[in-house]
Amino acid sequence: MRRYIQATAETFPVAGSFTISRGSRTEVHVVRCTIEQDGVRGTGECVPYQRYGETIEAVLADIMSVEQAIAAGLTRQDLQQAMKPGAARNAVDCALWDLEAKLSGKSVSSTLMSTKPVPIVTAFTISLGNAQTMATQAADNAQRPLLKIKTGTPDDETRLRAVRAAAPKARIIIDANEGWTDDNIEHHLKIARELDIALIEQPLPAGKDDILSRIERTVPICADESVHLTKDLASLRDRYDAINIKLDKTGGLTEALIMKKEAQRLGYTIMVGCMLGTSLGMAPALMLAQDTEFADLDGPLLLARDREPGLLYEGSMVHPPQPELWG
């Protein structure tokens, strides 16, 4: 048995533009990892994230740094020590999951679950803009059961009120992307409570969120940028009510499964989220999200072009991946 690994950078256009508090994007850059054995190929995708100091070039190099180990039969369990958590390990880990499934003829879902995976509801993201623009987007998607709105400005009240008025029946998640401050968070929490917001994601900068342990959290607060590793969970419990598990942070599905189990033990509400990527990046996360309260796996819906074949989305329902895509 000899395995071969390949890493490729790819670019996919965004449908229009995608804006958060840190800036706008019109395209998404991903890295696809392929591991081949006996003519069978397993694939995985990651999204290098500049916020965490990752670049396309560094991720490509990190993936290829385990070329010899992969050729010698490196397992997913060994991979956890061979590579650091992050995007590069995610691509390799998910490629190994896919390869194992295709070589064995046993799907990832059947390895992880006693029942077949089912379609789940994903949030649909409204990117940051002025209040009228965001309200228009919300009205266009008001029939969706779960919306996620990007905020993170000194004046989000106008945006929040406009979106809620445009989508009065939708369940709403706010994602401030570390954009709020100690001075305005209590005001925004009050408005969010009034508007029946379901969850607020990462309102304050990671490492500068102590105030969350001292104020009344009238709406559940979810950690995103603040949580990367399973060992982070216990120390965050006094500040956060929920966590957002992303495979590009944990470094793959293998570690994400461990984090999910520990988060459940500690009593966190769990969201399974994503970076802005293609169906290949969402597919493993769908396995993780089967029994969680929130899923935010709408990346392909925000792209002008996805992979073929991609995941099947019917409105806000996303179906489990077909073997031709992953798993």
mmCIF file of C-alpha atoms in Angstrom:
data_model
loop_
_atom_site.group_PDB
_atom_site.id
_atom_site.type_symbol
_atom_site.label_atom_id
_atom_site.label_comp_id
_atom_site.label_asym_id
_atom_site.label_seq_id
_atom_site.Cartn_x
_atom_site.Cartn_y
_atom_site.Cartn_z
ATOM 1 C CA MET A 1 0.000 0.000 0.000
ATOM 2 C CA ARG A 2 1.300 3.422 -0.949
ATOM 3 C CA ARG A 3 -0.622 6.648 -0.694
ATOM 4 C CA TYR A 4 -0.066 9.848 -2.666
ATOM 5 C CA ILE A 5 -1.113 13.295 -1.506
ATOM 6 C CA GLN A 6 -1.756 16.413 -3.565
ATOM 7 C CA ALA A 7 -2.791 19.934 -2.563
ATOM 8 C CA THR A 8 -4.335 22.434 -4.971
ATOM 9 C CA ALA A 9 -5.406 26.055 -4.531
ATOM 10 C CA GLU A 10 -8.741 26.952 -6.113
ATOM 11 C CA THR A 11 -10.845 30.104 -6.413
ATOM 12 C CA PHE A 12 -14.639 30.345 -6.494
ATOM 13 C CA PRO A 13 -16.584 33.560 -7.137
ATOM 14 C CA VAL A 14 -18.978 34.919 -4.537
ATOM 15 C CA ALA A 15 -22.491 35.786 -5.667
ATOM 16 C CA GLY A 16 -22.145 39.569 -5.534
ATOM 17 C CA SER A 17 -20.060 40.330 -2.458
ATOM 18 C CA PHE A 18 -19.855 39.102 1.114
ATOM 19 C CA THR A 19 -19.211 41.648 3.861
ATOM 20 C CA ILE A 20 -18.474 41.276 7.568
ATOM 21 C CA SER A 21 -17.102 43.784 10.075
ATOM 22 C CA ARG A 22 -13.522 43.052 8.927
ATOM 23 C CA GLY A 23 -14.077 43.664 5.200
ATOM 24 C CA SER A 24 -15.650 42.471 1.947
ATOM 25 C CA ARG A 25 -14.909 39.594 -0.437
ATOM 26 C CA THR A 26 -15.910 38.878 -4.021
ATOM 27 C CA GLU A 27 -14.214 35.494 -4.254
ATOM 28 C CA VAL A 28 -13.224 32.673 -1.956
ATOM 29 C CA HIS A 29 -9.844 30.924 -1.982
ATOM 30 C CA VAL A 30 -9.830 27.286 -0.877
ATOM 31 C CA VAL A 31 -7.325 24.440 -0.818
ATOM 32 C CA ARG A 32 -8.346 20.971 -1.956
ATOM 33 C CA CYS A 33 -6.414 17.980 -0.672
ATOM 34 C CA THR A 34 -6.494 14.659 -2.539
ATOM 35 C CA ILE A 35 -5.099 11.408 -1.141
ATOM 36 C CA GLU A 36 -4.941 8.434 -3.507
ATOM 37 C CA GLN A 37 -4.475 4.745 -2.784
ATOM 38 C CA ASP A 38 -4.892 1.873 -5.246
ATOM 39 C CA GLY A 39 -6.573 4.181 -7.733
ATOM 40 C CA VAL A 40 -9.129 5.392 -5.168
ATOM 41 C CA ARG A 41 -9.183 9.061 -4.212
ATOM 42 C CA GLY A 42 -10.332 10.789 -1.051
ATOM 43 C CA THR A 43 -10.733 14.570 -0.973
ATOM 44 C CA GLY A 44 -11.058 17.311 1.592
ATOM 45 C CA GLU A 45 -11.278 21.092 1.501
ATOM 46 C CA CYS A 46 -10.127 23.864 3.774
ATOM 47 C CA VAL A 47 -10.298 27.649 3.787
ATOM 48 C CA PRO A 48 -7.126 29.379 5.023
ATOM 49 C CA TYR A 49 -8.226 32.287 7.208
ATOM 50 C CA GLN A 50 -6.137 35.433 7.478
ATOM 51 C CA ARG A 51 -7.671 36.261 10.877
ATOM 52 C CA TYR A 52 -5.764 33.232 12.204
ATOM 53 C CA GLY A 53 -2.552 34.021 10.341
ATOM 54 C CA GLU A 54 -3.139 31.445 7.591
ATOM 55 C CA THR A 55 -2.264 31.887 3.921
ATOM 56 C CA ILE A 56 -2.824 29.745 0.871
ATOM 57 C CA GLU A 57 0.923 29.252 0.427
ATOM 58 C CA ALA A 58 1.521 28.212 4.030
ATOM 59 C CA VAL A 59 -1.417 25.801 4.037
ATOM 60 C CA LEU A 60 -0.238 24.163 0.806
ATOM 61 C CA ALA A 61 3.220 23.744 2.337
ATOM 62 C CA ASP A 62 1.803 22.346 5.584
ATOM 63 C CA ILE A 63 -0.230 19.751 3.719
ATOM 64 C CA MET A 64 2.722 18.617 1.642
ATOM 65 C CA SER A 65 4.933 18.444 4.737
ATOM 66 C CA VAL A 66 3.218 15.145 5.618
ATOM 67 C CA GLU A 67 3.701 13.674 2.137
ATOM 68 C CA GLN A 68 6.156 11.002 3.296
ATOM 69 C CA ALA A 69 4.092 10.141 6.361
ATOM 70 C CA ILE A 70 0.953 9.773 4.236
ATOM 71 C CA ALA A 71 2.852 7.558 1.806
ATOM 72 C CA ALA A 72 3.872 5.359 4.743
ATOM 73 C CA GLY A 73 0.265 4.986 5.916
ATOM 74 C CA LEU A 74 -0.264 7.844 8.387
ATOM 75 C CA THR A 75 -3.625 7.342 10.134
ATOM 76 C CA ARG A 76 -6.126 9.993 11.145
ATOM 77 C CA GLN A 77 -5.238 9.361 14.769
ATOM 78 C CA ASP A 78 -1.530 9.874 14.073
ATOM 79 C CA LEU A 79 -2.380 12.990 12.079
ATOM 80 C CA GLN A 80 -3.592 14.759 15.211
ATOM 81 C CA GLN A 81 -0.006 14.833 16.500
ATOM 82 C CA ALA A 82 1.709 15.164 13.134
ATOM 83 C CA MET A 83 -0.003 18.453 12.224
ATOM 84 C CA LYS A 84 -1.170 21.425 14.258
ATOM 85 C CA PRO A 85 -4.886 22.305 14.382
ATOM 86 C CA GLY A 86 -6.096 24.560 11.595
ATOM 87 C CA ALA A 87 -7.079 24.625 7.958
ATOM 88 C CA ALA A 88 -4.275 22.427 6.592
ATOM 89 C CA ARG A 89 -4.986 19.560 8.976
ATOM 90 C CA ASN A 90 -8.700 19.855 8.241
ATOM 91 C CA ALA A 91 -8.147 19.223 4.525
ATOM 92 C CA VAL A 92 -5.930 16.200 5.180
ATOM 93 C CA ASP A 93 -8.187 14.773 7.905
ATOM 94 C CA CYS A 94 -11.315 15.022 5.764
ATOM 95 C CA ALA A 95 -9.496 13.533 2.757
ATOM 96 C CA LEU A 96 -8.530 10.563 4.926
ATOM 97 C CA TRP A 97 -12.117 10.114 6.122
ATOM 98 C CA ASP A 98 -13.293 10.142 2.500
ATOM 99 C CA LEU A 99 -10.570 7.735 1.371
ATOM 100 C CA GLU A 100 -11.351 5.292 4.187
ATOM 101 C CA ALA A 101 -15.034 5.332 3.251
ATOM 102 C CA LYS A 102 -14.379 4.730 -0.427
ATOM 103 C CA LEU A 103 -11.842 1.950 0.191
ATOM 104 C CA SER A 104 -14.077 0.155 2.695
ATOM 105 C CA GLY A 105 -17.402 0.752 0.991
ATOM 106 C CA LYS A 106 -18.714 1.941 4.352
ATOM 107 C CA SER A 107 -19.928 5.536 4.455
ATOM 108 C CA VAL A 108 -18.692 8.038 7.020
ATOM 109 C CA SER A 109 -22.249 8.425 8.290
ATOM 110 C CA SER A 110 -22.592 4.706 8.970
ATOM 111 C CA THR A 111 -19.297 4.784 10.872
ATOM 112 C CA LEU A 112 -20.470 7.651 13.057
ATOM 113 C CA MET A 113 -24.212 7.049 13.429
ATOM 114 C CA SER A 114 -26.614 4.212 14.010
ATOM 115 C CA THR A 115 -29.237 5.866 11.791
ATOM 116 C CA LYS A 116 -29.054 7.439 8.352
ATOM 117 C CA PRO A 117 -28.254 11.149 8.232
ATOM 118 C CA VAL A 118 -31.166 13.427 7.421
ATOM 119 C CA PRO A 119 -31.545 16.846 5.813
ATOM 120 C CA ILE A 120 -31.114 19.659 8.324
ATOM 121 C CA VAL A 121 -31.951 23.352 8.453
ATOM 122 C CA THR A 122 -29.053 25.691 7.839
ATOM 123 C CA ALA A 123 -28.910 29.373 8.610
ATOM 124 C CA PHE A 124 -28.829 31.710 5.629
ATOM 125 C CA THR A 125 -26.424 34.618 6.005
ATOM 126 C CA ILE A 126 -27.250 38.272 5.382
ATOM 127 C CA SER A 127 -23.949 40.098 4.938
ATOM 128 C CA LEU A 128 -23.188 43.452 6.516
ATOM 129 C CA GLY A 129 -24.542 46.540 4.780
ATOM 130 C CA ASN A 130 -26.661 49.561 5.549
ATOM 131 C CA ALA A 131 -29.990 48.977 7.256
ATOM 132 C CA GLN A 132 -32.072 49.262 4.087
ATOM 133 C CA THR A 133 -29.882 46.876 2.098
ATOM 134 C CA MET A 134 -29.928 44.304 4.884
ATOM 135 C CA ALA A 135 -33.691 44.669 5.289
ATOM 136 C CA THR A 136 -34.186 44.062 1.580
ATOM 137 C CA GLN A 137 -32.064 40.903 1.733
ATOM 138 C CA ALA A 138 -33.972 39.761 4.812
ATOM 139 C CA ALA A 139 -37.327 40.375 3.120
ATOM 140 C CA ASP A 140 -36.178 38.367 0.106
ATOM 141 C CA ASN A 141 -35.385 35.468 2.459
ATOM 142 C CA ALA A 142 -38.091 35.994 5.068
ATOM 143 C CA GLN A 143 -39.562 32.559 4.348
ATOM 144 C CA ARG A 144 -36.395 30.886 5.609
ATOM 145 C CA PRO A 145 -36.695 29.580 9.174
ATOM 146 C CA LEU A 146 -33.203 30.686 10.281
ATOM 147 C CA LEU A 147 -31.298 33.796 9.274
ATOM 148 C CA LYS A 148 -27.823 34.851 10.358
ATOM 149 C CA ILE A 149 -27.088 38.542 10.084
ATOM 150 C CA LYS A 150 -23.625 40.039 10.065
ATOM 151 C CA THR A 151 -23.209 43.044 12.347
ATOM 152 C CA GLY A 152 -20.338 44.534 14.329
ATOM 153 C CA THR A 153 -20.660 48.312 13.989
ATOM 154 C CA PRO A 154 -21.171 51.034 16.629
ATOM 155 C CA ASP A 155 -24.768 51.420 15.386
ATOM 156 C CA ASP A 156 -26.256 47.986 14.847
ATOM 157 C CA GLU A 157 -29.606 48.862 16.417
ATOM 158 C CA THR A 158 -30.955 50.314 13.177
ATOM 159 C CA ARG A 159 -29.839 47.238 11.242
ATOM 160 C CA LEU A 160 -31.323 44.832 13.776
ATOM 161 C CA ARG A 161 -34.674 46.573 13.847
ATOM 162 C CA ALA A 162 -34.834 46.772 10.050
ATOM 163 C CA VAL A 163 -34.042 43.077 9.600
ATOM 164 C CA ARG A 164 -36.511 41.964 12.254
ATOM 165 C CA ALA A 165 -39.271 44.070 10.665
ATOM 166 C CA ALA A 166 -38.485 42.547 7.264
ATOM 167 C CA ALA A 167 -38.442 38.956 8.573
ATOM 168 C CA PRO A 168 -40.817 38.926 11.548
ATOM 169 C CA LYS A 169 -41.209 35.135 11.735
ATOM 170 C CA ALA A 170 -37.622 34.012 11.169
ATOM 171 C CA ARG A 171 -35.361 32.790 13.923
ATOM 172 C CA ILE A 172 -32.332 35.117 13.869
ATOM 173 C CA ILE A 173 -28.671 34.722 14.823
ATOM 174 C CA ILE A 174 -26.478 37.813 15.115
ATOM 175 C CA ASP A 175 -22.797 37.473 14.215
ATOM 176 C CA ALA A 176 -20.840 40.532 15.288
ATOM 177 C CA ASN A 177 -17.435 39.097 14.266
ATOM 178 C CA GLU A 178 -15.707 40.667 17.303
ATOM 179 C CA GLY A 179 -17.064 44.104 16.330
ATOM 180 C CA TRP A 180 -18.784 45.221 19.534
ATOM 181 C CA THR A 181 -17.151 46.822 22.570
ATOM 182 C CA ASP A 182 -17.508 46.875 26.346
ATOM 183 C CA ASP A 183 -19.239 50.247 25.911
ATOM 184 C CA ASN A 184 -22.010 49.124 23.571
ATOM 185 C CA ILE A 185 -22.560 45.426 24.244
ATOM 186 C CA GLU A 186 -25.195 45.867 26.960
ATOM 187 C CA HIS A 187 -27.167 48.208 24.737
ATOM 188 C CA HIS A 188 -27.040 45.748 21.844
ATOM 189 C CA LEU A 189 -27.991 42.878 24.162
ATOM 190 C CA LYS A 190 -31.043 44.835 25.281
ATOM 191 C CA ILE A 191 -32.117 45.414 21.681
ATOM 192 C CA ALA A 192 -31.466 41.772 20.791
ATOM 193 C CA ARG A 193 -33.623 40.628 23.698
ATOM 194 C CA GLU A 194 -36.418 42.957 22.632
ATOM 195 C CA LEU A 195 -36.281 41.608 19.066
ATOM 196 C CA ASP A 196 -36.300 37.956 20.177
ATOM 197 C CA ILE A 197 -32.851 37.150 18.774
ATOM 198 C CA ALA A 198 -31.992 33.461 19.236
ATOM 199 C CA LEU A 199 -28.190 33.717 19.575
ATOM 200 C CA ILE A 200 -25.366 36.251 19.412
ATOM 201 C CA GLU A 201 -22.082 35.019 17.993
ATOM 202 C CA GLN A 202 -18.692 36.399 19.099
ATOM 203 C CA PRO A 203 -19.718 39.954 19.992
ATOM 204 C CA LEU A 204 -16.335 40.944 21.466
ATOM 205 C CA PRO A 205 -12.726 40.369 20.378
ATOM 206 C CA ALA A 206 -11.232 37.047 21.441
ATOM 207 C CA GLY A 207 -9.217 37.537 24.610
ATOM 208 C CA LYS A 208 -11.046 40.797 25.392
ATOM 209 C CA ASP A 209 -14.353 39.333 26.511
ATOM 210 C CA ASP A 210 -14.078 39.330 30.314
ATOM 211 C CA ILE A 211 -17.131 41.564 30.628
ATOM 212 C CA LEU A 212 -19.288 38.648 29.481
ATOM 213 C CA SER A 213 -18.737 36.982 32.845
ATOM 214 C CA ARG A 214 -19.962 40.067 34.706
ATOM 215 C CA ILE A 215 -23.030 41.225 32.797
ATOM 216 C CA GLU A 216 -26.434 39.607 32.407
ATOM 217 C CA ARG A 217 -26.478 37.619 29.177
ATOM 218 C CA THR A 218 -30.112 38.219 28.268
ATOM 219 C CA VAL A 219 -29.538 36.469 24.928
ATOM 220 C CA PRO A 220 -27.298 33.367 24.668
ATOM 221 C CA ILE A 221 -23.736 34.223 23.605
ATOM 222 C CA CYS A 222 -21.799 31.919 21.275
ATOM 223 C CA ALA A 223 -18.004 31.701 21.056
ATOM 224 C CA ASP A 224 -16.434 31.519 17.603
ATOM 225 C CA GLU A 225 -13.046 33.202 17.329
ATOM 226 C CA SER A 226 -12.565 32.565 21.059
ATOM 227 C CA VAL A 227 -12.672 28.777 20.769
ATOM 228 C CA HIS A 228 -10.349 26.594 18.689
ATOM 229 C CA LEU A 229 -9.403 23.585 20.786
ATOM 230 C CA THR A 230 -11.249 21.193 23.048
ATOM 231 C CA LYS A 231 -9.069 22.326 25.946
ATOM 232 C CA ASP A 232 -10.425 25.887 25.498
ATOM 233 C CA LEU A 233 -13.962 24.906 26.465
ATOM 234 C CA ALA A 234 -13.807 24.719 30.256
ATOM 235 C CA SER A 235 -12.180 28.142 30.640
ATOM 236 C CA LEU A 236 -14.874 29.840 28.526
ATOM 237 C CA ARG A 237 -17.901 28.488 30.369
ATOM 238 C CA ASP A 238 -18.350 31.607 32.533
ATOM 239 C CA ARG A 239 -18.566 33.829 29.435
ATOM 240 C CA TYR A 240 -20.313 31.790 26.762
ATOM 241 C CA ASP A 241 -23.488 29.756 26.518
ATOM 242 C CA ALA A 242 -22.780 28.177 23.118
ATOM 243 C CA ILE A 243 -19.851 27.375 20.855
ATOM 244 C CA ASN A 244 -19.414 27.407 17.101
ATOM 245 C CA ILE A 245 -17.452 24.350 15.978
ATOM 246 C CA LYS A 246 -15.756 24.822 12.610
ATOM 247 C CA LEU A 247 -13.587 22.128 11.065
ATOM 248 C CA ASP A 248 -11.086 24.692 9.813
ATOM 249 C CA LYS A 249 -10.480 25.683 13.442
ATOM 250 C CA THR A 250 -10.391 22.233 15.029
ATOM 251 C CA GLY A 251 -8.261 20.846 12.236
ATOM 252 C CA GLY A 252 -10.750 18.337 10.908
ATOM 253 C CA LEU A 253 -13.720 16.147 11.681
ATOM 254 C CA THR A 254 -11.735 13.848 13.978
ATOM 255 C CA GLU A 255 -10.998 16.563 16.547
ATOM 256 C CA ALA A 256 -14.383 18.230 16.005
ATOM 257 C CA LEU A 257 -16.145 15.072 17.140
ATOM 258 C CA ILE A 258 -14.108 15.107 20.356
ATOM 259 C CA MET A 259 -14.840 18.799 20.911
ATOM 260 C CA LYS A 260 -18.556 18.258 20.363
ATOM 261 C CA LYS A 261 -18.696 15.485 22.952
ATOM 262 C CA GLU A 262 -16.880 17.579 25.544
ATOM 263 C CA ALA A 263 -19.021 20.642 24.797
ATOM 264 C CA GLN A 264 -22.146 18.580 25.353
ATOM 265 C CA ARG A 265 -20.747 17.340 28.656
ATOM 266 C CA LEU A 266 -20.128 20.923 29.763
ATOM 267 C CA GLY A 267 -23.641 21.989 28.836
ATOM 268 C CA TYR A 268 -22.941 24.219 25.847
ATOM 269 C CA THR A 269 -25.437 24.766 23.056
ATOM 270 C CA ILE A 270 -23.678 23.763 19.846
ATOM 271 C CA MET A 271 -23.566 25.423 16.472
ATOM 272 C CA VAL A 272 -21.712 23.797 13.588
ATOM 273 C CA GLY A 273 -20.426 26.525 11.311
ATOM 274 C CA CYS A 274 -18.234 27.033 8.284
ATOM 275 C CA MET A 275 -15.911 29.369 6.529
ATOM 276 C CA LEU A 276 -17.075 30.614 3.143
ATOM 277 C CA GLY A 277 -16.384 27.548 1.003
ATOM 278 C CA THR A 278 -17.835 24.959 -1.343
ATOM 279 C CA SER A 279 -19.961 21.859 -0.840
ATOM 280 C CA LEU A 280 -16.816 19.792 -0.331
ATOM 281 C CA GLY A 281 -16.013 21.815 2.773
ATOM 282 C CA MET A 282 -19.593 21.623 4.081
ATOM 283 C CA ALA A 283 -20.077 17.867 3.600
ATOM 284 C CA PRO A 284 -18.056 16.623 6.633
ATOM 285 C CA ALA A 285 -19.595 19.331 8.824
ATOM 286 C CA LEU A 286 -23.047 17.995 7.954
ATOM 287 C CA MET A 287 -22.130 14.766 9.717
ATOM 288 C CA LEU A 288 -21.214 16.754 12.839
ATOM 289 C CA ALA A 289 -24.367 18.896 12.734
ATOM 290 C CA GLN A 290 -26.945 16.110 12.621
ATOM 291 C CA ASP A 291 -28.113 16.557 16.219
ATOM 292 C CA THR A 292 -27.046 20.110 17.052
ATOM 293 C CA GLU A 293 -29.336 23.049 17.729
ATOM 294 C CA PHE A 294 -27.826 25.348 15.107
ATOM 295 C CA ALA A 295 -26.177 24.693 11.755
ATOM 296 C CA ASP A 296 -24.607 27.432 9.662
ATOM 297 C CA LEU A 297 -23.564 25.584 6.516
ATOM 298 C CA ASP A 298 -24.806 27.872 3.759
ATOM 299 C CA GLY A 299 -21.406 28.581 2.162
ATOM 300 C CA PRO A 300 -22.334 27.181 -1.270
ATOM 301 C CA LEU A 301 -25.532 29.260 -1.348
ATOM 302 C CA LEU A 302 -23.389 32.399 -1.192
ATOM 303 C CA LEU A 303 -21.219 31.411 -4.158
ATOM 304 C CA ALA A 304 -21.829 32.112 -7.828
ATOM 305 C CA ARG A 305 -20.461 28.659 -8.656
ATOM 306 C CA ASP A 306 -20.140 25.482 -6.592
ATOM 307 C CA ARG A 307 -18.547 22.093 -7.182
ATOM 308 C CA GLU A 308 -20.180 19.464 -9.365
ATOM 309 C CA PRO A 309 -21.704 17.477 -7.879
ATOM 310 C CA GLY A 310 -22.496 19.653 -4.898
ATOM 311 C CA LEU A 311 -24.770 19.388 -1.919
ATOM 312 C CA LEU A 312 -28.507 19.515 -2.533
ATOM 313 C CA TYR A 313 -30.135 22.565 -0.968
ATOM 314 C CA GLU A 314 -33.913 22.849 -0.946
ATOM 315 C CA GLY A 315 -34.644 26.248 0.513
ATOM 316 C CA SER A 316 -32.883 26.163 3.866
ATOM 317 C CA MET A 317 -32.793 22.361 4.015
ATOM 318 C CA VAL A 318 -29.419 20.873 3.133
ATOM 319 C CA HIS A 319 -29.218 17.176 2.329
ATOM 320 C CA PRO A 320 -26.411 14.786 3.329
ATOM 321 C CA PRO A 321 -23.648 14.431 0.709
ATOM 322 C CA GLN A 322 -23.717 11.825 -2.016
ATOM 323 C CA PRO A 323 -20.630 9.544 -2.179
ATOM 324 C CA GLU A 324 -19.539 11.233 -5.418
ATOM 325 C CA LEU A 325 -18.936 14.421 -3.436
ATOM 326 C CA TRP A 326 -17.610 13.092 -0.128
ATOM 327 C CA GLY A 327 -17.955 10.372 2.452
#
